[in-house]
Amino acid sequence: MTRGKFIALEGGEGAGKSTQARMLAAALERRGVTCTVTREPGGTPGAETIRRLLLGLDGEGWHPRAEALLFAAARSDHVERLILPALEAGAWVICDRFVDSSRAYQGGTAGLSDADILELHRIGSGGLLPDLTLLFEIDPAVAAKRLAARDVEGADRIGGRNATYHATVVEAFARIAGAEPGRFARIDGNGDANGVHDTVMRAVLPLQEQT
Ligand code: TYD
């Protein structure tokens, strides 16, 4: 059995990842590729429980280091119980956010370096990296409009952080992608969903030739 490919979708808030994940999986399935679509934090019962702890608005929230550990713990369960078994069964895994979200959102906070986040990932998930990471980049004004439409009942604990925090996250993603051009495809996410999907397919289809 040929191992499946692992594709992660990354970006700041309102970048359109979830829509693109669904469209990508549907297009690959039409080409005969079995896909597993999943998300982080979450994807397994245990990781979904940790998601509620991380993003829910109950309680006093987490210290940044505890937050980073919880994301790494959720990822560990997800990798062990869902991602690796699916890849080994030959499915392509399409994951809405993965470790680069931890690097962009938790790295650089409370004295946590990028190397610290990668070390947590090594311990928790054997350092697994996607075959391809799609980074969706959009203008802040487009993001604000999409979020106003989506988060009518209010943002979650991390989405609700201030604009300065989110601007830092977007810069961190750009820096991480710039340092690893072989693993990333940077996607202009400003257009309509179908146009963005075409760009995604151009980035993803070469992976099928590698199987
Ligand atoms: P979600 O509702 O899935 O947001 P989005 O639709 O923007 O992807 O919530 C995930 C939130 O968790 C989002 O604000 C990003 C944050 N996050 C981290 O801070 N670190 C991580 O490692 C991951 C996976 C997500």
PDB file of C-alpha atoms and ligand atoms in Angstrom:
ATOM      1  CA  MET A   1       0.000   0.000   0.000  1.00  0.00           C
ATOM      2  CA  THR A   2       1.426   3.400  -0.998  1.00  0.00           C
ATOM      3  CA  ARG A   3       1.437   5.802   1.895  1.00  0.00           C
ATOM      4  CA  GLY A   4      -0.993   8.706   1.461  1.00  0.00           C
ATOM      5  CA  LYS A   5       0.034  12.353   1.295  1.00  0.00           C
ATOM      6  CA  PHE A   6      -0.369  14.745   4.172  1.00  0.00           C
ATOM      7  CA  ILE A   7      -1.551  18.252   3.299  1.00  0.00           C
ATOM      8  CA  ALA A   8      -2.050  20.990   5.902  1.00  0.00           C
ATOM      9  CA  LEU A   9      -3.881  24.268   5.387  1.00  0.00           C
ATOM     10  CA  GLU A  10      -2.642  27.233   7.378  1.00  0.00           C
ATOM     11  CA  GLY A  11      -3.252  30.931   7.751  1.00  0.00           C
ATOM     12  CA  GLY A  12      -4.639  33.605  10.010  1.00  0.00           C
ATOM     13  CA  GLU A  13      -8.274  34.016  10.995  1.00  0.00           C
ATOM     14  CA  GLY A  14     -10.801  34.202   8.140  1.00  0.00           C
ATOM     15  CA  ALA A  15      -8.306  33.008   5.525  1.00  0.00           C
ATOM     16  CA  GLY A  16     -10.809  30.539   4.038  1.00  0.00           C
ATOM     17  CA  LYS A  17      -8.998  27.329   4.980  1.00  0.00           C
ATOM     18  CA  SER A  18     -12.036  25.281   5.962  1.00  0.00           C
ATOM     19  CA  THR A  19     -13.902  25.948   2.704  1.00  0.00           C
ATOM     20  CA  GLN A  20     -10.759  25.177   0.709  1.00  0.00           C
ATOM     21  CA  ALA A  21     -10.145  21.954   2.671  1.00  0.00           C
ATOM     22  CA  ARG A  22     -13.607  20.684   1.718  1.00  0.00           C
ATOM     23  CA  MET A  23     -13.224  21.737  -1.928  1.00  0.00           C
ATOM     24  CA  LEU A  24      -9.783  20.138  -2.168  1.00  0.00           C
ATOM     25  CA  ALA A  25     -10.987  16.830  -0.714  1.00  0.00           C
ATOM     26  CA  ALA A  26     -13.975  16.739  -3.080  1.00  0.00           C
ATOM     27  CA  ALA A  27     -11.732  17.424  -6.102  1.00  0.00           C
ATOM     28  CA  LEU A  28      -9.226  14.741  -5.078  1.00  0.00           C
ATOM     29  CA  GLU A  29     -12.005  12.215  -4.440  1.00  0.00           C
ATOM     30  CA  ARG A  30     -13.266  12.885  -7.983  1.00  0.00           C
ATOM     31  CA  ARG A  31      -9.771  11.934  -9.173  1.00  0.00           C
ATOM     32  CA  GLY A  32      -9.988   8.656  -7.249  1.00  0.00           C
ATOM     33  CA  VAL A  33      -7.939   9.695  -4.203  1.00  0.00           C
ATOM     34  CA  THR A  34      -9.372   8.648  -0.835  1.00  0.00           C
ATOM     35  CA  CYS A  35      -9.246  11.611   1.545  1.00  0.00           C
ATOM     36  CA  THR A  36      -9.606  12.113   5.270  1.00  0.00           C
ATOM     37  CA  VAL A  37     -10.491  15.701   6.154  1.00  0.00           C
ATOM     38  CA  THR A  38      -9.675  16.748   9.679  1.00  0.00           C
ATOM     39  CA  ARG A  39      -8.833  19.800  11.770  1.00  0.00           C
ATOM     40  CA  GLU A  40      -6.788  21.063  14.672  1.00  0.00           C
ATOM     41  CA  PRO A  41      -7.155  21.440  17.503  1.00  0.00           C
ATOM     42  CA  GLY A  42      -9.334  18.334  17.329  1.00  0.00           C
ATOM     43  CA  GLY A  43      -9.902  15.455  14.950  1.00  0.00           C
ATOM     44  CA  THR A  44     -10.153  12.681  17.572  1.00  0.00           C
ATOM     45  CA  PRO A  45     -12.496  12.476  20.585  1.00  0.00           C
ATOM     46  CA  GLY A  46      -9.634  13.264  22.997  1.00  0.00           C
ATOM     47  CA  ALA A  47      -8.311  16.136  20.921  1.00  0.00           C
ATOM     48  CA  GLU A  48     -11.829  17.572  20.518  1.00  0.00           C
ATOM     49  CA  THR A  49     -12.110  17.566  24.322  1.00  0.00           C
ATOM     50  CA  ILE A  50      -8.820  19.491  24.521  1.00  0.00           C
ATOM     51  CA  ARG A  51     -10.176  21.862  21.835  1.00  0.00           C
ATOM     52  CA  ARG A  52     -13.084  22.763  24.100  1.00  0.00           C
ATOM     53  CA  LEU A  53     -10.647  23.403  26.959  1.00  0.00           C
ATOM     54  CA  LEU A  54      -8.507  25.635  24.748  1.00  0.00           C
ATOM     55  CA  LEU A  55     -11.096  27.629  22.845  1.00  0.00           C
ATOM     56  CA  GLY A  56     -14.065  27.733  25.242  1.00  0.00           C
ATOM     57  CA  LEU A  57     -14.685  30.944  27.110  1.00  0.00           C
ATOM     58  CA  ASP A  58     -15.228  29.277  30.520  1.00  0.00           C
ATOM     59  CA  GLY A  59     -12.714  29.744  33.305  1.00  0.00           C
ATOM     60  CA  GLU A  60      -9.685  31.996  33.395  1.00  0.00           C
ATOM     61  CA  GLY A  61      -7.923  30.716  30.272  1.00  0.00           C
ATOM     62  CA  TRP A  62      -4.429  29.229  30.083  1.00  0.00           C
ATOM     63  CA  HIS A  63      -0.976  30.498  30.730  1.00  0.00           C
ATOM     64  CA  PRO A  64       0.801  30.644  27.322  1.00  0.00           C
ATOM     65  CA  ARG A  65       3.087  27.688  28.163  1.00  0.00           C
ATOM     66  CA  ALA A  66       0.142  25.550  29.283  1.00  0.00           C
ATOM     67  CA  GLU A  67      -1.667  26.570  26.104  1.00  0.00           C
ATOM     68  CA  ALA A  68       1.279  25.399  23.968  1.00  0.00           C
ATOM     69  CA  LEU A  69       1.406  22.079  25.841  1.00  0.00           C
ATOM     70  CA  LEU A  70      -2.323  21.516  25.370  1.00  0.00           C
ATOM     71  CA  PHE A  71      -2.074  22.136  21.617  1.00  0.00           C
ATOM     72  CA  ALA A  72       0.853  19.701  21.469  1.00  0.00           C
ATOM     73  CA  ALA A  73      -1.084  17.101  23.489  1.00  0.00           C
ATOM     74  CA  ALA A  74      -4.134  17.403  21.239  1.00  0.00           C
ATOM     75  CA  ARG A  75      -1.862  17.056  18.184  1.00  0.00           C
ATOM     76  CA  SER A  76      -0.152  13.988  19.643  1.00  0.00           C
ATOM     77  CA  ASP A  77      -3.473  12.146  20.021  1.00  0.00           C
ATOM     78  CA  HIS A  78      -4.563  13.262  16.554  1.00  0.00           C
ATOM     79  CA  VAL A  79      -1.324  12.134  14.891  1.00  0.00           C
ATOM     80  CA  GLU A  80      -1.208   8.783  16.696  1.00  0.00           C
ATOM     81  CA  ARG A  81      -4.845   7.808  16.369  1.00  0.00           C
ATOM     82  CA  LEU A  82      -6.002   9.394  13.127  1.00  0.00           C
ATOM     83  CA  ILE A  83      -3.340  10.943  10.891  1.00  0.00           C
ATOM     84  CA  LEU A  84      -0.703   8.188  10.825  1.00  0.00           C
ATOM     85  CA  PRO A  85      -3.193   5.304  10.519  1.00  0.00           C
ATOM     86  CA  ALA A  86      -4.977   7.103   7.644  1.00  0.00           C
ATOM     87  CA  LEU A  87      -1.695   7.787   5.807  1.00  0.00           C
ATOM     88  CA  GLU A  88      -0.577   4.209   6.308  1.00  0.00           C
ATOM     89  CA  ALA A  89      -3.910   2.981   4.902  1.00  0.00           C
ATOM     90  CA  GLY A  90      -3.136   5.017   1.763  1.00  0.00           C
ATOM     91  CA  ALA A  91      -5.546   7.918   2.354  1.00  0.00           C
ATOM     92  CA  TRP A  92      -4.561  11.521   1.816  1.00  0.00           C
ATOM     93  CA  VAL A  93      -5.006  13.544   4.990  1.00  0.00           C
ATOM     94  CA  ILE A  94      -6.216  17.113   4.570  1.00  0.00           C
ATOM     95  CA  CYS A  95      -5.781  18.921   7.835  1.00  0.00           C
ATOM     96  CA  ASP A  96      -7.183  22.366   8.684  1.00  0.00           C
ATOM     97  CA  ARG A  97      -4.209  23.715  10.706  1.00  0.00           C
ATOM     98  CA  PHE A  98      -1.223  21.736  12.040  1.00  0.00           C
ATOM     99  CA  VAL A  99       2.070  22.455  13.812  1.00  0.00           C
ATOM    100  CA  ASP A 100       2.771  25.681  11.907  1.00  0.00           C
ATOM    101  CA  SER A 101      -0.274  27.163  13.674  1.00  0.00           C
ATOM    102  CA  SER A 102       1.421  26.442  17.003  1.00  0.00           C
ATOM    103  CA  ARG A 103       4.616  28.042  15.710  1.00  0.00           C
ATOM    104  CA  ALA A 104       2.711  31.152  14.554  1.00  0.00           C
ATOM    105  CA  TYR A 105       0.218  31.507  17.448  1.00  0.00           C
ATOM    106  CA  GLN A 106       2.164  30.164  20.458  1.00  0.00           C
ATOM    107  CA  GLY A 107       5.767  30.679  19.320  1.00  0.00           C
ATOM    108  CA  GLY A 108       7.202  33.970  20.446  1.00  0.00           C
ATOM    109  CA  THR A 109       4.826  34.235  23.440  1.00  0.00           C
ATOM    110  CA  ALA A 110       5.921  33.967  27.077  1.00  0.00           C
ATOM    111  CA  GLY A 111       9.498  33.148  26.218  1.00  0.00           C
ATOM    112  CA  LEU A 112       8.541  30.198  24.002  1.00  0.00           C
ATOM    113  CA  SER A 113      10.805  30.088  20.965  1.00  0.00           C
ATOM    114  CA  ASP A 114      10.138  28.428  17.643  1.00  0.00           C
ATOM    115  CA  ALA A 115      12.664  25.762  18.686  1.00  0.00           C
ATOM    116  CA  ASP A 116      10.628  25.112  21.871  1.00  0.00           C
ATOM    117  CA  ILE A 117       7.444  24.568  19.849  1.00  0.00           C
ATOM    118  CA  LEU A 118       9.278  22.216  17.489  1.00  0.00           C
ATOM    119  CA  GLU A 119      10.692  20.340  20.490  1.00  0.00           C
ATOM    120  CA  LEU A 120       7.178  19.848  21.907  1.00  0.00           C
ATOM    121  CA  HIS A 121       6.183  18.564  18.479  1.00  0.00           C
ATOM    122  CA  ARG A 122       9.115  16.154  18.405  1.00  0.00           C
ATOM    123  CA  ILE A 123       8.131  14.771  21.802  1.00  0.00           C
ATOM    124  CA  GLY A 124       4.395  14.639  21.102  1.00  0.00           C
ATOM    125  CA  SER A 125       4.204  13.682  17.441  1.00  0.00           C
ATOM    126  CA  GLY A 126       7.644  12.455  16.392  1.00  0.00           C
ATOM    127  CA  GLY A 127       8.152  15.743  14.539  1.00  0.00           C
ATOM    128  CA  LEU A 128       5.762  14.706  11.761  1.00  0.00           C
ATOM    129  CA  LEU A 129       5.544  17.372   9.030  1.00  0.00           C
ATOM    130  CA  PRO A 130       3.076  17.627   6.140  1.00  0.00           C
ATOM    131  CA  ASP A 131       4.234  16.770   2.619  1.00  0.00           C
ATOM    132  CA  LEU A 132       2.781  20.119   1.589  1.00  0.00           C
ATOM    133  CA  THR A 133       1.521  23.068   3.603  1.00  0.00           C
ATOM    134  CA  LEU A 134      -0.796  25.544   1.902  1.00  0.00           C
ATOM    135  CA  LEU A 135      -0.507  28.983   3.467  1.00  0.00           C
ATOM    136  CA  PHE A 136      -3.545  31.167   2.727  1.00  0.00           C
ATOM    137  CA  GLU A 137      -2.690  34.841   2.757  1.00  0.00           C
ATOM    138  CA  ILE A 138      -5.378  37.547   2.633  1.00  0.00           C
ATOM    139  CA  ASP A 139      -5.668  41.301   3.105  1.00  0.00           C
ATOM    140  CA  PRO A 140      -6.603  42.228   6.687  1.00  0.00           C
ATOM    141  CA  ALA A 141      -9.732  44.036   5.418  1.00  0.00           C
ATOM    142  CA  VAL A 142     -10.961  40.873   3.638  1.00  0.00           C
ATOM    143  CA  ALA A 143     -10.327  38.859   6.818  1.00  0.00           C
ATOM    144  CA  ALA A 144     -12.246  41.340   8.956  1.00  0.00           C
ATOM    145  CA  LYS A 145     -15.245  41.177   6.613  1.00  0.00           C
ATOM    146  CA  ARG A 146     -15.297  37.366   6.587  1.00  0.00           C
ATOM    147  CA  LEU A 147     -14.982  37.161  10.365  1.00  0.00           C
ATOM    148  CA  ALA A 148     -17.810  39.635  10.921  1.00  0.00           C
ATOM    149  CA  ALA A 149     -20.027  37.353   8.818  1.00  0.00           C
ATOM    150  CA  ARG A 150     -18.810  34.132  10.492  1.00  0.00           C
ATOM    151  CA  ASP A 151     -18.435  35.007  14.157  1.00  0.00           C
ATOM    152  CA  VAL A 152     -21.893  36.508  14.665  1.00  0.00           C
ATOM    153  CA  GLU A 153     -22.048  34.939  18.123  1.00  0.00           C
ATOM    154  CA  GLY A 154     -18.562  36.181  19.044  1.00  0.00           C
ATOM    155  CA  ALA A 155     -15.093  34.776  18.468  1.00  0.00           C
ATOM    156  CA  ASP A 156     -13.466  31.963  20.489  1.00  0.00           C
ATOM    157  CA  ARG A 157     -10.763  32.583  23.088  1.00  0.00           C
ATOM    158  CA  ILE A 158      -7.898  32.784  20.594  1.00  0.00           C
ATOM    159  CA  GLY A 159      -9.786  34.235  17.615  1.00  0.00           C
ATOM    160  CA  GLY A 160     -10.980  37.016  19.937  1.00  0.00           C
ATOM    161  CA  ARG A 161      -7.458  38.276  20.728  1.00  0.00           C
ATOM    162  CA  ASN A 162      -6.595  41.790  19.557  1.00  0.00           C
ATOM    163  CA  ALA A 163      -5.566  42.910  16.083  1.00  0.00           C
ATOM    164  CA  THR A 164      -1.909  43.355  17.087  1.00  0.00           C
ATOM    165  CA  TYR A 165      -1.704  39.686  18.149  1.00  0.00           C
ATOM    166  CA  HIS A 166      -3.291  38.534  14.885  1.00  0.00           C
ATOM    167  CA  ALA A 167      -0.980  40.746  12.827  1.00  0.00           C
ATOM    168  CA  THR A 168       1.996  39.105  14.578  1.00  0.00           C
ATOM    169  CA  VAL A 169       0.557  35.674  13.742  1.00  0.00           C
ATOM    170  CA  VAL A 170       0.229  36.573  10.051  1.00  0.00           C
ATOM    171  CA  GLU A 171       3.837  37.847   9.995  1.00  0.00           C
ATOM    172  CA  ALA A 172       5.043  34.677  11.718  1.00  0.00           C
ATOM    173  CA  PHE A 173       3.360  32.489   9.090  1.00  0.00           C
ATOM    174  CA  ALA A 174       5.035  34.501   6.318  1.00  0.00           C
ATOM    175  CA  ARG A 175       8.423  34.138   8.018  1.00  0.00           C
ATOM    176  CA  ILE A 176       8.031  30.383   8.553  1.00  0.00           C
ATOM    177  CA  ALA A 177       6.913  29.823   4.941  1.00  0.00           C
ATOM    178  CA  GLY A 178       9.734  32.016   3.634  1.00  0.00           C
ATOM    179  CA  ALA A 179      12.279  29.884   5.477  1.00  0.00           C
ATOM    180  CA  GLU A 180      10.953  26.570   4.097  1.00  0.00           C
ATOM    181  CA  PRO A 181       9.879  27.254   0.505  1.00  0.00           C
ATOM    182  CA  GLY A 182      10.044  23.556  -0.398  1.00  0.00           C
ATOM    183  CA  ARG A 183       7.334  22.580   2.074  1.00  0.00           C
ATOM    184  CA  PHE A 184       5.002  25.551   1.571  1.00  0.00           C
ATOM    185  CA  ALA A 185       2.801  26.805  -1.231  1.00  0.00           C
ATOM    186  CA  ARG A 186       1.708  30.388  -0.569  1.00  0.00           C
ATOM    187  CA  ILE A 187      -1.828  30.909  -1.820  1.00  0.00           C
ATOM    188  CA  ASP A 188      -3.422  34.309  -2.452  1.00  0.00           C
ATOM    189  CA  GLY A 189      -6.739  33.782  -0.654  1.00  0.00           C
ATOM    190  CA  ASN A 190      -8.347  37.126  -1.518  1.00  0.00           C
ATOM    191  CA  GLY A 191     -10.385  35.988  -4.506  1.00  0.00           C
ATOM    192  CA  ASP A 192     -13.599  33.997  -4.715  1.00  0.00           C
ATOM    193  CA  ALA A 193     -13.576  30.405  -3.491  1.00  0.00           C
ATOM    194  CA  ASN A 194     -13.489  28.826  -6.978  1.00  0.00           C
ATOM    195  CA  GLY A 195     -10.538  30.919  -8.094  1.00  0.00           C
ATOM    196  CA  VAL A 196      -8.602  30.143  -4.921  1.00  0.00           C
ATOM    197  CA  HIS A 197      -9.448  26.450  -5.357  1.00  0.00           C
ATOM    198  CA  ASP A 198      -7.872  26.484  -8.848  1.00  0.00           C
ATOM    199  CA  THR A 199      -4.656  27.870  -7.332  1.00  0.00           C
ATOM    200  CA  VAL A 200      -4.776  25.174  -4.642  1.00  0.00           C
ATOM    201  CA  MET A 201      -5.135  22.417  -7.246  1.00  0.00           C
ATOM    202  CA  ARG A 202      -2.132  23.711  -9.193  1.00  0.00           C
ATOM    203  CA  ALA A 203      -0.082  23.447  -5.993  1.00  0.00           C
ATOM    204  CA  VAL A 204      -1.405  20.020  -4.959  1.00  0.00           C
ATOM    205  CA  LEU A 205      -1.551  18.016  -8.195  1.00  0.00           C
ATOM    206  CA  PRO A 206       2.236  17.564  -8.518  1.00  0.00           C
ATOM    207  CA  LEU A 207       1.985  15.474  -5.314  1.00  0.00           C
ATOM    208  CA  GLN A 208      -0.170  12.938  -7.139  1.00  0.00           C
ATOM    209  CA  GLU A 209       2.598  12.434  -9.681  1.00  0.00           C
ATOM    210  CA  GLN A 210       4.981  11.558  -6.853  1.00  0.00           C
ATOM    211  CA  THR A 211       2.919   8.527  -5.773  1.00  0.00           C
TER     212      THR A 211
HETATM  213  P1  TYD B   1     -10.947  27.549  14.533  1.00  0.00           P
HETATM  214  O1  TYD B   1     -12.351  27.898  14.883  1.00  0.00           O
HETATM  215  O2  TYD B   1     -10.687  26.234  13.914  1.00  0.00           O
HETATM  216  O3  TYD B   1     -10.332  28.764  13.730  1.00  0.00           O
HETATM  217  P2  TYD B   1     -10.076  28.963  12.207  1.00  0.00           P
HETATM  218  O4  TYD B   1     -11.388  28.758  11.518  1.00  0.00           O
HETATM  219  O5  TYD B   1      -9.552  30.370  12.136  1.00  0.00           O
HETATM  220  O6  TYD B   1      -9.054  27.939  11.818  1.00  0.00           O
HETATM  221  O7  TYD B   1     -10.104  27.700  15.876  1.00  0.00           O
HETATM  222  C1  TYD B   1      -8.807  27.381  15.965  1.00  0.00           C
HETATM  223  C2  TYD B   1      -8.122  28.476  16.759  1.00  0.00           C
HETATM  224  O8  TYD B   1      -7.021  27.909  17.465  1.00  0.00           O
HETATM  225  C3  TYD B   1      -7.579  29.585  15.880  1.00  0.00           C
HETATM  226  O9  TYD B   1      -7.756  30.831  16.532  1.00  0.00           O
HETATM  227  C4  TYD B   1      -6.093  29.281  15.822  1.00  0.00           C
HETATM  228  C5  TYD B   1      -5.842  28.607  17.139  1.00  0.00           C
HETATM  229  N1  TYD B   1      -4.704  27.655  17.130  1.00  0.00           N
HETATM  230  C6  TYD B   1      -3.557  27.931  17.843  1.00  0.00           C
HETATM  231  O10 TYD B   1      -3.467  28.992  18.494  1.00  0.00           O
HETATM  232  N2  TYD B   1      -2.528  27.030  17.854  1.00  0.00           N
HETATM  233  C7  TYD B   1      -2.601  25.846  17.180  1.00  0.00           C
HETATM  234  O11 TYD B   1      -1.646  25.035  17.208  1.00  0.00           O
HETATM  235  C8  TYD B   1      -3.803  25.556  16.440  1.00  0.00           C
HETATM  236  C9  TYD B   1      -3.935  24.258  15.689  1.00  0.00           C
HETATM  237  C10 TYD B   1      -4.832  26.489  16.445  1.00  0.00           C
END
